[in-house]
Amino acid sequence: MTNPIGDIAGAEFILAIGTNTTESHPIIGLQVKKAVRQGSILVVADPRKTEVADLAKSHLQIKSGSDIALLNGMANVIISEDLYNKEFVAERTEDFEALKSVAAKYTPEYTEGITGVPAAAIREVAREYAKAENATILYTMGITQHICGTHNVFAVANLAMLCGQIGKPHSGVNPLRGQNNVQGACDMGALPNVFTGYQPVISDEVRARFESNWGCKQLPAKPGLTVGELLEGADKGTVKGMYIMGENPVLSDPDADHAAHSLKKLEFLVVQDIFLTETARLADVVLPGASFAEKDGTFSNTERRVQRVRKAVEPVGNARPDWRIICDVACAMGYAMQYDSPADIMKEIASVTPSYAGISYERLESGGIQWPCPTAGHPGTPVLHVGKFSRGPGKFHPVEYVPPAETPDEHYPLVLSTGRRRAHYHTGTMTMRTGALEVYYSKEHLEINSADAAKLGVKEGDMVKVTSRRGSVELMARLTEIVPEGMVFTSFHFPEVAINKLTNPARDSIAKIPELKVCSVKVEKIA
Amino acid sequence: MADVTLTINGIGVSVPEGSTILDAARKLGVFIPTFCYDPELSRPGSCRICVVETKGSKNLTVSCATIARDGMVVETDTPAVLEARKTILELLLANHPEDCLTCGRNGDCRLQDYAYMYGIRSGSKFAGERHTYPLEDDNPFFVRDMNKCILCGKCIRMCAEIQGNNVVDFAYRGFRTKVTPAMDTSLAGSECVFCGNCVAVCPTGALQEKVLRSSARTWEIKKVRTTCPYCGTGCNFDLNVKDGRVVGVTSCDGDVNGRALCVKGRFGYGFIHHPDRLTSPLIKKDGQFVKATWEEAIGLVAGQLGSIRDNYGPDSLGVLTSARCTNEENYLLGKLTRAVIGTNNIDHCARL
Amino acid sequence: MDNVNLTINGRQVSAPAGSTILDAAVAQGIFIPTFCHDPNLPGVASCRICVVEVKGQKNLTPSCMTAVREGMVVETESPAVVEARKTILELILANHPQDCLTCEKNGDCRLQDYAFIYGVKEGGFTGERHNYAIEEDNPYIIRDMNKCILCGKCVRTCAQVEGRAVIDYAFRGFRTKVAPPMNNTLGDSDCVYCGRCVAVCPVGALLYKPMAGKGRTWEIAREPVTCSFCESGCQFYLNKKGGRVIGVSAGSPGLGRPLCLKGRLGMELLYCDDPVTPQLKKGDVFQEVSWAEALGLKGVIDKIKKLEGE
Ligand code: SF4
Ligand code: SF4
Ligand code: SF4
Ligand code: SF4
Ligand code: SF4
């Protein structure tokens, strides 16, 4: 996020695109609700009539996967009506002309044809966004889990720069992370192309610094494989062994059957987790890690705030904190990796990571710190891009709408979209074992529009079979107006409804994020 | 903003204009009891336990809702004030079940604290009518015992002003006044999302976390502040620990969330001690997992990773780290991948 | 000594011959509730809350009095045991005032602890309530016999000191009561206010008056100190709340340790932030006295003054 969570409530205008904020990020949802109570304009772009859409002044019920068209359409209105922030565009951006020429095509009427959102609504929302004193854009997987996910993000950024709604309070471009430490994992270089703090592996200077700090001779310069490519490599036999810590790709990966199939081909698989997950079952060795309550450490939240995790109880049985296990493996492989405590590890992180350089456990005792925090005296950075962008002028990356990789046809006439439920989390490994959440929300269902249901002869509570080109699952139907005609929806939390057997592994070519939000399916009633 | 100066119990204090008498007293460290007051919520000034005497005014003044003025002379512990507080407590206790014996909030209850402080024995003066509302425990998260409700209204305001859900409100009148969802249903039959934020502000045992309050007494608990393991918001809360087990979660004043939490953060801790937890390293032998020692397991992992690296090159290995593990662990696994194995084949599943 | 082997809750344990089931369980960290039992006060097994089930035996057995035998199979939380304990607690609570709200013992009370553990709410039986006056006619100990569960520990600990035995059971049935001779008050007895009884009382029937109203048990941290007034070296506890010592309480009296008022007052004077002025009985009434007099040092101090004055 460019801006802190706490400043959303102060925004005059909020565009929530592809995020059911109140359900998947309930506490951020509180900020959105507060803003609405205080009179801010909330616009929600989502194919579903979600809870947050109910609160909105306008709900743009766009067709799945047409976000770029909508955002470009807004840019079109803003440019043609001369509402853009000329000062900001002139002083802080480049390539405006490129945006202008791409946006020209996306007249509100043209955009209506793609998105299904009335042209008048597009005009109104565009004007409101441009004219607001400050305006924030919130988005989640609804934006990124598409074959054009990276382009979607560009389109969002283009809009914010066009109107100068960035680099100041209550505005900005704000992705809401789905998992507690996605931000931290990325910050720590759990990515194939960067070290900590997004320092590129291809840079000789960066590698030289890490080589000297880590005491090793030559670090690899070639960017590595992404999760999807690793699984493909396993399938093809080029990847022979994997070490998986705390992830469950067999359930979370699109085309889950394929993920399991690939992992089974490995010569050696080690999985480190707190439960025997579907992925761990395939392993040759399983190492029992510690839960968040059993170890010290830090998480970095979606607004870049580094916060303490504190040990409250001893690990169960013989389980061990994951940081110790990693050290043990490294030592056994002949590399002396030794730390007294996670505080020690943070010292080292700070020493190799400019954006974390001022962060230490002593400082975190008195509260979280938002990076960049370059020195021990630096207060942290709640709002990014104030005054200037880190790369220099902000570059417009104009992008074109492309339809989803799979569109409904006569065999698979419905669009399946997936998402989250408030009471559950990710693949359900934790929330199905709490003694409370799974009691409350014990069964998953398929949301289906009553009109579609009537055509299929499906009644409330009927068991249905949902089938895509890749697989099928069975679950209970719930008739609702939340999803529009032509669309069905369910979550990916329930192992018994392994919905990712159906989803499309077609990936965005840049970020390699799979298109989990759209695939084509058919629904049949089970007799 | 300008300051105003007033005198409380004979001591001068200056506070910004617009502050209440209560704010000024707190600044001085002078104790004034409160039930319905909450710094983050609107102030109905309805419970009246916070009354004080202000010179020149005939009636006692509600300190949480009265703006401090220059030159005001306030006394917080005069006989008239004490008398008023005692009467309020006696009236509340007259309708209150005598249940501290096994009440989950025993030891962390404002009604009890003040009764002790002002020396009110239960039911001592007014033996009033008691409610006989049935206990509402038809949800797995918390119990509502409206017999213990003192009608402070904090849960209502929490739900409306912070949670923004407006699930509960006052219903009926007089002795029958009750806090309830629309149509007097149970919460389970309402729009309630079970965030438990109302429970976090309830000053008595009227709203109690089900598991926490039935497994530990308030004085047996050690609290450990931490960060939520679920979504990316990063809410802070206190893990409540008894005898080496996490028995519950309570709100603290979090950087991001204040006291608010969602149903997962507040009630989703049960997995920590779930019997399905892995408690020992496992090695697969003939298709079956067999328990192993750490030495064996680590030795096998290091040996296998090392030999694959040596036979096929470092890029034949891949590592997936976790968006659920700590920064420190992600960092170390990255270091292991790059410095020890010698590949950049590292990623995590956050794209999913 | 020989060991015998037995099974408690399915666990094989061994315990010295002659020890009780309770001893064996406690040594294994297995919880058994007790009211009247105290290792320093040889038992009477009157409260029955410690009953357990022994395989082959028809009736439940008080674990504090039953010696372990080879091959014994014991269950400490079987349904029958739990049922019995609940009944005992319900019966006690039926006669117990509902006073935890402001009771000084709240938070450190066995009756309350066990009621919580076994989920017994007041009023399973709504029995007759006593209406004894709360005894506050001496400056040191408050006796509220309405809360007494007749465990007899106070009687036994008092009798352990030669020549004390100030209190005993009086009357019978529902009227049974612990009292000084002639059903007098403590203030009107030979009581020396050593506080041994207060230290062992499992409920709020006996309390220290100087600490009443000064803090709740969960706010108070106890820190042991050893008295240096005589060679007995009795143990006391400093009661600390928010960094201040608010009172001194008697420790568990070891065998042969008398505990005395003078010692406790001495500790109060030395450690308390606000020591309460001592009182001594003059004739029939208590009167405030100087610390020197209360500690029996008046003569010595007078003499010192006189000597140093000369
Ligand atoms: S709510 Fe408070 S006063 Fe009422 S029974 Fe519980 S602890 Fe006692
Ligand atoms: S749990 Fe949350 S939603 Fe339900 S009544 Fe309480 S505050 Fe409102
Ligand atoms: S339930 Fe609790 S918070 Fe709500 S009005 Fe009653 S006492 Fe107040
Ligand atoms: S006063 Fe206390 S110690 Fe004495 S018999 Fe009663 S409960 Fe037991
Ligand atoms: S003696 Fe124990 S049970 Fe009785 S009122 Fe006091 S705390 Fe409650």
mmCIF file of N, CA and C and ligand atoms in Angstrom, chain B residues 144 146 148-156 170 179 198 201-204 206-207, ligand 3:
data_model
loop_
_atom_site.group_PDB
_atom_site.id
_atom_site.type_symbol
_atom_site.label_atom_id
_atom_site.label_comp_id
_atom_site.label_asym_id
_atom_site.label_seq_id
_atom_site.Cartn_x
_atom_site.Cartn_y
_atom_site.Cartn_z
ATOM 1 N N ARG B 144 -23.926 -14.612 25.774
ATOM 2 C CA ARG B 144 -24.580 -13.390 26.244
ATOM 3 C C ARG B 144 -25.445 -13.734 27.434
ATOM 4 N N MET B 146 -27.754 -11.673 29.567
ATOM 5 C CA MET B 146 -28.332 -10.343 29.740
ATOM 6 C C MET B 146 -28.765 -10.068 31.177
ATOM 7 N N LYS B 148 -26.704 -10.113 33.482
ATOM 8 C CA LYS B 148 -25.565 -9.376 34.031
ATOM 9 C C LYS B 148 -25.342 -8.027 33.357
ATOM 10 N N CYS B 149 -26.168 -7.716 32.395
ATOM 11 C CA CYS B 149 -26.000 -6.467 31.647
ATOM 12 C C CYS B 149 -26.369 -5.272 32.521
ATOM 13 N N ILE B 150 -25.541 -4.246 32.517
ATOM 14 C CA ILE B 150 -25.855 -3.040 33.279
ATOM 15 C C ILE B 150 -26.323 -1.909 32.358
ATOM 16 N N LEU B 151 -26.605 -2.256 31.117
ATOM 17 C CA LEU B 151 -27.183 -1.300 30.157
ATOM 18 C C LEU B 151 -26.306 -0.075 29.929
ATOM 19 N N CYS B 152 -25.002 -0.279 29.951
ATOM 20 C CA CYS B 152 -24.116 0.850 29.695
ATOM 21 C C CYS B 152 -24.158 1.262 28.232
ATOM 22 N N GLY B 153 -24.568 0.336 27.352
ATOM 23 C CA GLY B 153 -24.711 0.669 25.936
ATOM 24 C C GLY B 153 -23.412 0.682 25.146
ATOM 25 N N LYS B 154 -22.309 0.266 25.775
ATOM 26 C CA LYS B 154 -21.041 0.311 25.026
ATOM 27 C C LYS B 154 -21.033 -0.661 23.863
ATOM 28 N N CYS B 155 -21.647 -1.825 24.060
ATOM 29 C CA CYS B 155 -21.660 -2.813 22.976
ATOM 30 C C CYS B 155 -22.426 -2.247 21.781
ATOM 31 N N ILE B 156 -23.500 -1.537 22.083
ATOM 32 C CA ILE B 156 -24.316 -0.962 21.015
ATOM 33 C C ILE B 156 -23.499 0.050 20.222
ATOM 34 N N PHE B 170 -30.940 -0.982 22.212
ATOM 35 C CA PHE B 170 -31.854 -1.107 23.336
ATOM 36 C C PHE B 170 -33.245 -1.449 22.816
ATOM 37 N N VAL B 179 -30.649 -5.121 25.834
ATOM 38 C CA VAL B 179 -29.855 -4.954 24.620
ATOM 39 C C VAL B 179 -30.061 -6.188 23.751
ATOM 40 N N CYS B 198 -17.897 -6.130 20.597
ATOM 41 C CA CYS B 198 -18.767 -5.737 21.705
ATOM 42 C C CYS B 198 -18.285 -6.403 22.989
ATOM 43 N N VAL B 201 -15.523 -4.553 24.861
ATOM 44 C CA VAL B 201 -15.791 -3.331 25.632
ATOM 45 C C VAL B 201 -16.768 -3.542 26.781
ATOM 46 N N CYS B 202 -17.386 -4.699 26.865
ATOM 47 C CA CYS B 202 -18.367 -4.916 27.939
ATOM 48 C C CYS B 202 -17.666 -4.852 29.294
ATOM 49 N N PRO B 203 -18.166 -4.006 30.202
ATOM 50 C CA PRO B 203 -17.478 -3.863 31.485
ATOM 51 C C PRO B 203 -17.807 -4.967 32.483
ATOM 52 N N THR B 204 -18.769 -5.822 32.167
ATOM 53 C CA THR B 204 -19.161 -6.873 33.110
ATOM 54 C C THR B 204 -19.105 -8.227 32.421
ATOM 55 N N ALA B 206 -21.593 -9.740 31.122
ATOM 56 C CA ALA B 206 -22.769 -9.933 30.276
ATOM 57 C C ALA B 206 -22.394 -10.525 28.925
ATOM 58 N N LEU B 207 -21.200 -10.168 28.444
ATOM 59 C CA LEU B 207 -20.703 -10.728 27.188
ATOM 60 C C LEU B 207 -19.367 -11.387 27.494
HETATM 61 S S1 SF4 D 3 -23.937 -6.166 27.341
HETATM 62 FE FE1 SF4 D 3 -22.185 -5.282 28.381
HETATM 63 S S2 SF4 D 3 -21.533 -3.612 27.058
HETATM 64 FE FE2 SF4 D 3 -23.603 -4.147 26.428
HETATM 65 S S3 SF4 D 3 -24.925 -2.746 27.569
HETATM 66 FE FE3 SF4 D 3 -24.752 -4.635 28.742
HETATM 67 S S4 SF4 D 3 -23.084 -4.287 30.172
HETATM 68 FE FE4 SF4 D 3 -22.932 -2.720 28.579
#
